[in-house]
Amino acid sequence: MSVSGPPQRVQSLLECGLSDLPSQYIQPPETRPGSCRQTSDASVPVIDLFQFDQTRFDDVRQSIGRACQDWGAFQVINHGIPERLLDDIRSAGRSFFDAPMEDKMKYVCDPNSAASEGYGSRMLAKDDGVLDWRDYFDHHTLPETRRNPGKWPDFPPYYREVVVEYSNHMKKLARKLLQFISEDLSLPPSYIEDAVGEAHQNITISFYPPCPQPDLALGLQSHSDMGAVTLLIQDAVGGLEVLKDDGWVLVQPLPKAIVVIIADQTEIMSNGECRSCVHRAVVNGSQPRLSVATFYDPSKTTKISPAAQLVTHCSPAKYREVIYGDYVSAWYTKGPDGKRNIDTLRI
């Protein structure tokens, strides 16, 4: 079966009886899942937040600091987010993607606008490169002036209510984590939060259908996230991998854990003390996979630069100042491709 023209929803390809992977989804040999070393003797740190017990703050802060420096990613448990809410947001996402295609297409993204809200399948508005084996629904959730639940599905009936509740909880958790990171850098507790300003939050529910040739495709190509921090939950089907020492490490799904991914603007603000995490999603031939990513980012007009307190004669600034909106535009113009975008700011 061959597919031409604008990319279809991946689910619709399977419903047509797809047996061979269309050429648009075939990765070049150097980026296919088996092309790079897989690391099985390392695991992404799991950090217990102890429900934010103040007597454990020093231990938690130090653990987060080490993970930010060594990995750029970690999982947190005992984070205070109700387990019921984690289950509800995953259930809402599954219900949407299980719905008939004609119902889902009522919420389709603007095909001519990058990162538009709604139901989509490709990351870039003008993408003549390889496509990801993924469908998604992107919600604009913060600031509240961007929040328009009328653009979100109303099936199941609790969908919109759950997204709002989840958004509010993720905002609180992101702020607490950024406080720990700031303090570990010997910065004022609110430094990163203040530098981010009025945070812009998007919640993206991603659905990765079974792939007929999973060794040739990626659910999400290698990249680092643009903003400050990403909070992600998985289902029981593994697929998220992070890059560590030139090898890919699978992030083992933990049902109650939240994956924390440090993004590019935090690396800049920390003057390289924290590393933004290169990650990707692999697919499989038998099981669908679902994840929910919450992006916590600056506004487009915010200027980001290394913290003045971290720039010294012995440790000069490693990055140029950037307006976040310009950074986002460059990201969507050039494509993700690992950490290429932040590398252009290196001094």
PDB file of N, CA, C and O in Angstrom, residues 271-324:
ATOM      1  N   ASN A 271      23.366  27.923  32.914  1.00  0.00           N
ATOM      2  CA  ASN A 271      24.670  28.050  32.267  1.00  0.00           C
ATOM      3  C   ASN A 271      25.332  26.685  32.069  1.00  0.00           C
ATOM      4  O   ASN A 271      26.536  26.519  32.236  1.00  0.00           O
ATOM      5  N   GLY A 272      24.496  25.712  31.722  1.00  0.00           N
ATOM      6  CA  GLY A 272      25.004  24.383  31.420  1.00  0.00           C
ATOM      7  C   GLY A 272      25.150  23.459  32.602  1.00  0.00           C
ATOM      8  O   GLY A 272      25.543  22.298  32.426  1.00  0.00           O
ATOM      9  N   GLU A 273      24.834  23.931  33.818  1.00  0.00           N
ATOM     10  CA  GLU A 273      24.922  23.049  34.987  1.00  0.00           C
ATOM     11  C   GLU A 273      23.869  21.949  34.913  1.00  0.00           C
ATOM     12  O   GLU A 273      24.099  20.820  35.324  1.00  0.00           O
ATOM     13  N   CYS A 274      22.691  22.281  34.396  1.00  0.00           N
ATOM     14  CA  CYS A 274      21.656  21.288  34.117  1.00  0.00           C
ATOM     15  C   CYS A 274      21.712  20.990  32.620  1.00  0.00           C
ATOM     16  O   CYS A 274      21.947  21.886  31.816  1.00  0.00           O
ATOM     17  N   ARG A 275      21.468  19.758  32.269  1.00  0.00           N
ATOM     18  CA  ARG A 275      21.494  19.390  30.856  1.00  0.00           C
ATOM     19  C   ARG A 275      20.083  19.085  30.382  1.00  0.00           C
ATOM     20  O   ARG A 275      19.323  18.375  31.058  1.00  0.00           O
ATOM     21  N   SER A 276      19.721  19.688  29.267  1.00  0.00           N
ATOM     22  CA  SER A 276      18.426  19.303  28.696  1.00  0.00           C
ATOM     23  C   SER A 276      18.569  17.911  28.102  1.00  0.00           C
ATOM     24  O   SER A 276      19.623  17.534  27.592  1.00  0.00           O
ATOM     25  N   CYS A 277      17.507  17.162  28.187  1.00  0.00           N
ATOM     26  CA  CYS A 277      17.567  15.722  27.899  1.00  0.00           C
ATOM     27  C   CYS A 277      17.130  15.420  26.470  1.00  0.00           C
ATOM     28  O   CYS A 277      16.014  15.766  26.066  1.00  0.00           O
ATOM     29  N   VAL A 278      17.994  14.762  25.727  1.00  0.00           N
ATOM     30  CA  VAL A 278      17.622  14.260  24.403  1.00  0.00           C
ATOM     31  C   VAL A 278      16.838  12.966  24.606  1.00  0.00           C
ATOM     32  O   VAL A 278      17.281  12.062  25.309  1.00  0.00           O
ATOM     33  N   HIS A 279      15.678  12.880  23.984  1.00  0.00           N
ATOM     34  CA  HIS A 279      14.832  11.698  24.156  1.00  0.00           C
ATOM     35  C   HIS A 279      14.086  11.419  22.862  1.00  0.00           C
ATOM     36  O   HIS A 279      14.041  12.241  21.949  1.00  0.00           O
ATOM     37  N   ARG A 280      13.486  10.239  22.802  1.00  0.00           N
ATOM     38  CA  ARG A 280      12.715   9.820  21.638  1.00  0.00           C
ATOM     39  C   ARG A 280      11.700   8.780  22.091  1.00  0.00           C
ATOM     40  O   ARG A 280      11.739   8.306  23.236  1.00  0.00           O
ATOM     41  N   ALA A 281      10.802   8.410  21.185  1.00  0.00           N
ATOM     42  CA  ALA A 281       9.838   7.343  21.461  1.00  0.00           C
ATOM     43  C   ALA A 281       9.959   6.284  20.377  1.00  0.00           C
ATOM     44  O   ALA A 281       9.941   6.604  19.187  1.00  0.00           O
ATOM     45  N   VAL A 282      10.118   5.037  20.804  1.00  0.00           N
ATOM     46  CA  VAL A 282      10.124   3.922  19.864  1.00  0.00           C
ATOM     47  C   VAL A 282       8.744   3.269  19.876  1.00  0.00           C
ATOM     48  O   VAL A 282       7.945   3.477  20.791  1.00  0.00           O
ATOM     49  N   VAL A 283       8.471   2.500  18.829  1.00  0.00           N
ATOM     50  CA  VAL A 283       7.170   1.861  18.695  1.00  0.00           C
ATOM     51  C   VAL A 283       7.349   0.349  18.628  1.00  0.00           C
ATOM     52  O   VAL A 283       8.469  -0.160  18.562  1.00  0.00           O
ATOM     53  N   ASN A 284       6.244  -0.368  18.667  1.00  0.00           N
ATOM     54  CA  ASN A 284       6.293  -1.826  18.588  1.00  0.00           C
ATOM     55  C   ASN A 284       5.201  -2.320  17.647  1.00  0.00           C
ATOM     56  O   ASN A 284       4.350  -1.540  17.213  1.00  0.00           O
ATOM     57  N   GLY A 285       5.252  -3.591  17.339  1.00  0.00           N
ATOM     58  CA  GLY A 285       4.350  -4.143  16.336  1.00  0.00           C
ATOM     59  C   GLY A 285       3.052  -4.715  16.861  1.00  0.00           C
ATOM     60  O   GLY A 285       2.211  -5.148  16.054  1.00  0.00           O
ATOM     61  N   SER A 286       2.853  -4.709  18.175  1.00  0.00           N
ATOM     62  CA  SER A 286       1.685  -5.417  18.704  1.00  0.00           C
ATOM     63  C   SER A 286       0.804  -4.595  19.626  1.00  0.00           C
ATOM     64  O   SER A 286      -0.405  -4.843  19.704  1.00  0.00           O
ATOM     65  N   GLN A 287       1.357  -3.617  20.335  1.00  0.00           N
ATOM     66  CA  GLN A 287       0.587  -2.905  21.351  1.00  0.00           C
ATOM     67  C   GLN A 287       0.567  -1.400  21.106  1.00  0.00           C
ATOM     68  O   GLN A 287       1.603  -0.796  20.835  1.00  0.00           O
ATOM     69  N   PRO A 288      -0.602  -0.774  21.225  1.00  0.00           N
ATOM     70  CA  PRO A 288      -0.635   0.688  21.195  1.00  0.00           C
ATOM     71  C   PRO A 288      -0.057   1.239  22.499  1.00  0.00           C
ATOM     72  O   PRO A 288      -0.051   0.569  23.529  1.00  0.00           O
ATOM     73  N   ARG A 289       0.440   2.444  22.440  1.00  0.00           N
ATOM     74  CA  ARG A 289       1.016   3.090  23.618  1.00  0.00           C
ATOM     75  C   ARG A 289       0.468   4.506  23.731  1.00  0.00           C
ATOM     76  O   ARG A 289       0.217   5.163  22.713  1.00  0.00           O
ATOM     77  N   LEU A 290       0.290   4.968  24.970  1.00  0.00           N
ATOM     78  CA  LEU A 290      -0.215   6.324  25.208  1.00  0.00           C
ATOM     79  C   LEU A 290       0.646   7.010  26.257  1.00  0.00           C
ATOM     80  O   LEU A 290       1.073   6.394  27.236  1.00  0.00           O
ATOM     81  N   SER A 291       0.924   8.287  26.040  1.00  0.00           N
ATOM     82  CA  SER A 291       1.631   9.091  27.032  1.00  0.00           C
ATOM     83  C   SER A 291       0.980  10.467  27.107  1.00  0.00           C
ATOM     84  O   SER A 291       0.291  10.903  26.176  1.00  0.00           O
ATOM     85  N   VAL A 292       1.211  11.142  28.230  1.00  0.00           N
ATOM     86  CA  VAL A 292       0.673  12.491  28.432  1.00  0.00           C
ATOM     87  C   VAL A 292       1.827  13.389  28.856  1.00  0.00           C
ATOM     88  O   VAL A 292       2.415  13.193  29.926  1.00  0.00           O
ATOM     89  N   ALA A 293       2.160  14.363  28.013  1.00  0.00           N
ATOM     90  CA  ALA A 293       3.279  15.275  28.293  1.00  0.00           C
ATOM     91  C   ALA A 293       2.742  16.660  28.606  1.00  0.00           C
ATOM     92  O   ALA A 293       1.906  17.203  27.870  1.00  0.00           O
ATOM     93  N   THR A 294       3.227  17.242  29.706  1.00  0.00           N
ATOM     94  CA  THR A 294       2.870  18.599  30.096  1.00  0.00           C
ATOM     95  C   THR A 294       4.094  19.481  29.949  1.00  0.00           C
ATOM     96  O   THR A 294       5.106  19.274  30.631  1.00  0.00           O
ATOM     97  N   PHE A 295       4.016  20.444  29.041  1.00  0.00           N
ATOM     98  CA  PHE A 295       5.140  21.334  28.756  1.00  0.00           C
ATOM     99  C   PHE A 295       4.962  22.633  29.533  1.00  0.00           C
ATOM    100  O   PHE A 295       3.907  23.272  29.450  1.00  0.00           O
ATOM    101  N   TYR A 296       5.987  23.008  30.278  1.00  0.00           N
ATOM    102  CA  TYR A 296       5.946  24.219  31.110  1.00  0.00           C
ATOM    103  C   TYR A 296       7.019  25.157  30.575  1.00  0.00           C
ATOM    104  O   TYR A 296       8.214  24.930  30.747  1.00  0.00           O
ATOM    105  N   ASP A 297       6.578  26.233  29.897  1.00  0.00           N
ATOM    106  CA  ASP A 297       7.472  27.034  29.076  1.00  0.00           C
ATOM    107  C   ASP A 297       7.316  28.530  29.355  1.00  0.00           C
ATOM    108  O   ASP A 297       6.281  28.968  29.857  1.00  0.00           O
ATOM    109  N   PRO A 298       8.316  29.332  28.963  1.00  0.00           N
ATOM    110  CA  PRO A 298       8.155  30.786  29.056  1.00  0.00           C
ATOM    111  C   PRO A 298       7.167  31.286  28.010  1.00  0.00           C
ATOM    112  O   PRO A 298       6.795  30.585  27.070  1.00  0.00           O
ATOM    113  N   SER A 299       6.755  32.549  28.147  1.00  0.00           N
ATOM    114  CA  SER A 299       5.972  33.183  27.094  1.00  0.00           C
ATOM    115  C   SER A 299       6.897  33.510  25.930  1.00  0.00           C
ATOM    116  O   SER A 299       8.130  33.545  26.069  1.00  0.00           O
ATOM    117  N   LYS A 300       6.313  33.773  24.766  1.00  0.00           N
ATOM    118  CA  LYS A 300       7.108  33.996  23.563  1.00  0.00           C
ATOM    119  C   LYS A 300       7.971  35.254  23.653  1.00  0.00           C
ATOM    120  O   LYS A 300       8.979  35.367  22.962  1.00  0.00           O
ATOM    121  N   THR A 301       7.575  36.239  24.494  1.00  0.00           N
ATOM    122  CA  THR A 301       8.324  37.497  24.576  1.00  0.00           C
ATOM    123  C   THR A 301       9.424  37.481  25.633  1.00  0.00           C
ATOM    124  O   THR A 301      10.183  38.446  25.747  1.00  0.00           O
ATOM    125  N   THR A 302       9.534  36.409  26.389  1.00  0.00           N
ATOM    126  CA  THR A 302      10.490  36.335  27.487  1.00  0.00           C
ATOM    127  C   THR A 302      11.921  36.184  26.972  1.00  0.00           C
ATOM    128  O   THR A 302      12.184  35.382  26.077  1.00  0.00           O
ATOM    129  N   LYS A 303      12.835  36.954  27.567  1.00  0.00           N
ATOM    130  CA  LYS A 303      14.252  36.824  27.247  1.00  0.00           C
ATOM    131  C   LYS A 303      14.899  35.844  28.229  1.00  0.00           C
ATOM    132  O   LYS A 303      14.708  35.954  29.443  1.00  0.00           O
ATOM    133  N   ILE A 304      15.644  34.898  27.696  1.00  0.00           N
ATOM    134  CA  ILE A 304      16.287  33.871  28.514  1.00  0.00           C
ATOM    135  C   ILE A 304      17.801  33.980  28.327  1.00  0.00           C
ATOM    136  O   ILE A 304      18.298  34.080  27.201  1.00  0.00           O
ATOM    137  N   SER A 305      18.523  33.937  29.440  1.00  0.00           N
ATOM    138  CA  SER A 305      19.990  34.000  29.399  1.00  0.00           C
ATOM    139  C   SER A 305      20.529  33.295  30.631  1.00  0.00           C
ATOM    140  O   SER A 305      19.784  33.009  31.586  1.00  0.00           O
ATOM    141  N   PRO A 306      21.824  32.973  30.662  1.00  0.00           N
ATOM    142  CA  PRO A 306      22.395  32.367  31.868  1.00  0.00           C
ATOM    143  C   PRO A 306      22.216  33.280  33.079  1.00  0.00           C
ATOM    144  O   PRO A 306      22.323  34.509  32.976  1.00  0.00           O
ATOM    145  N   ALA A 307      21.925  32.677  34.226  1.00  0.00           N
ATOM    146  CA  ALA A 307      21.785  33.447  35.463  1.00  0.00           C
ATOM    147  C   ALA A 307      23.093  34.191  35.763  1.00  0.00           C
ATOM    148  O   ALA A 307      24.174  33.593  35.733  1.00  0.00           O
ATOM    149  N   ALA A 308      22.987  35.481  36.057  1.00  0.00           N
ATOM    150  CA  ALA A 308      24.188  36.293  36.305  1.00  0.00           C
ATOM    151  C   ALA A 308      25.026  35.718  37.436  1.00  0.00           C
ATOM    152  O   ALA A 308      26.265  35.792  37.408  1.00  0.00           O
ATOM    153  N   GLN A 309      24.374  35.121  38.439  1.00  0.00           N
ATOM    154  CA  GLN A 309      25.089  34.565  39.590  1.00  0.00           C
ATOM    155  C   GLN A 309      25.960  33.373  39.201  1.00  0.00           C
ATOM    156  O   GLN A 309      26.879  33.008  39.946  1.00  0.00           O
ATOM    157  N   LEU A 310      25.675  32.749  38.055  1.00  0.00           N
ATOM    158  CA  LEU A 310      26.417  31.565  37.635  1.00  0.00           C
ATOM    159  C   LEU A 310      27.493  31.883  36.600  1.00  0.00           C
ATOM    160  O   LEU A 310      28.200  30.978  36.148  1.00  0.00           O
ATOM    161  N   VAL A 311      27.605  33.156  36.239  1.00  0.00           N
ATOM    162  CA  VAL A 311      28.614  33.573  35.256  1.00  0.00           C
ATOM    163  C   VAL A 311      29.763  34.263  35.990  1.00  0.00           C
ATOM    164  O   VAL A 311      29.581  35.293  36.625  1.00  0.00           O
ATOM    165  N   THR A 312      30.932  33.656  35.937  1.00  0.00           N
ATOM    166  CA  THR A 312      32.109  34.190  36.621  1.00  0.00           C
ATOM    167  C   THR A 312      33.302  34.159  35.662  1.00  0.00           C
ATOM    168  O   THR A 312      33.209  33.663  34.541  1.00  0.00           O
ATOM    169  N   HIS A 313      34.434  34.689  36.145  1.00  0.00           N
ATOM    170  CA  HIS A 313      35.653  34.647  35.344  1.00  0.00           C
ATOM    171  C   HIS A 313      36.048  33.203  35.040  1.00  0.00           C
ATOM    172  O   HIS A 313      36.510  32.892  33.936  1.00  0.00           O
ATOM    173  N   CYS A 314      35.852  32.335  36.025  1.00  0.00           N
ATOM    174  CA  CYS A 314      36.209  30.929  35.841  1.00  0.00           C
ATOM    175  C   CYS A 314      35.131  30.148  35.085  1.00  0.00           C
ATOM    176  O   CYS A 314      35.404  29.068  34.558  1.00  0.00           O
ATOM    177  N   SER A 315      33.913  30.679  35.087  1.00  0.00           N
ATOM    178  CA  SER A 315      32.807  30.001  34.400  1.00  0.00           C
ATOM    179  C   SER A 315      32.045  31.027  33.569  1.00  0.00           C
ATOM    180  O   SER A 315      30.971  31.499  33.967  1.00  0.00           O
ATOM    181  N   PRO A 316      32.598  31.423  32.424  1.00  0.00           N
ATOM    182  CA  PRO A 316      31.943  32.442  31.597  1.00  0.00           C
ATOM    183  C   PRO A 316      30.623  31.935  31.019  1.00  0.00           C
ATOM    184  O   PRO A 316      30.331  30.740  31.037  1.00  0.00           O
ATOM    185  N   ALA A 317      29.844  32.872  30.505  1.00  0.00           N
ATOM    186  CA  ALA A 317      28.556  32.505  29.900  1.00  0.00           C
ATOM    187  C   ALA A 317      28.769  31.545  28.739  1.00  0.00           C
ATOM    188  O   ALA A 317      29.623  31.761  27.880  1.00  0.00           O
ATOM    189  N   LYS A 318      27.975  30.480  28.736  1.00  0.00           N
ATOM    190  CA  LYS A 318      28.098  29.460  27.686  1.00  0.00           C
ATOM    191  C   LYS A 318      27.067  29.637  26.574  1.00  0.00           C
ATOM    192  O   LYS A 318      27.167  28.992  25.533  1.00  0.00           O
ATOM    193  N   TYR A 319      26.064  30.509  26.808  1.00  0.00           N
ATOM    194  CA  TYR A 319      24.984  30.671  25.842  1.00  0.00           C
ATOM    195  C   TYR A 319      24.672  32.154  25.661  1.00  0.00           C
ATOM    196  O   TYR A 319      24.766  32.942  26.588  1.00  0.00           O
ATOM    197  N   ARG A 320      24.263  32.512  24.457  1.00  0.00           N
ATOM    198  CA  ARG A 320      23.803  33.853  24.180  1.00  0.00           C
ATOM    199  C   ARG A 320      22.358  34.019  24.653  1.00  0.00           C
ATOM    200  O   ARG A 320      21.600  33.060  24.737  1.00  0.00           O
ATOM    201  N   GLU A 321      21.978  35.255  24.964  1.00  0.00           N
ATOM    202  CA  GLU A 321      20.592  35.538  25.314  1.00  0.00           C
ATOM    203  C   GLU A 321      19.694  35.283  24.110  1.00  0.00           C
ATOM    204  O   GLU A 321      20.089  35.500  22.958  1.00  0.00           O
ATOM    205  N   VAL A 322      18.485  34.820  24.365  1.00  0.00           N
ATOM    206  CA  VAL A 322      17.550  34.539  23.281  1.00  0.00           C
ATOM    207  C   VAL A 322      16.141  34.928  23.727  1.00  0.00           C
ATOM    208  O   VAL A 322      15.793  34.829  24.904  1.00  0.00           O
ATOM    209  N   ILE A 323      15.368  35.444  22.797  1.00  0.00           N
ATOM    210  CA  ILE A 323      13.937  35.645  23.030  1.00  0.00           C
ATOM    211  C   ILE A 323      13.253  34.313  22.755  1.00  0.00           C
ATOM    212  O   ILE A 323      13.445  33.717  21.685  1.00  0.00           O
ATOM    213  N   TYR A 324      12.469  33.856  23.706  1.00  0.00           N
ATOM    214  CA  TYR A 324      11.943  32.501  23.599  1.00  0.00           C
ATOM    215  C   TYR A 324      11.127  32.290  22.325  1.00  0.00           C
ATOM    216  O   TYR A 324      11.203  31.234  21.693  1.00  0.00           O
TER     217      TYR A 324
END
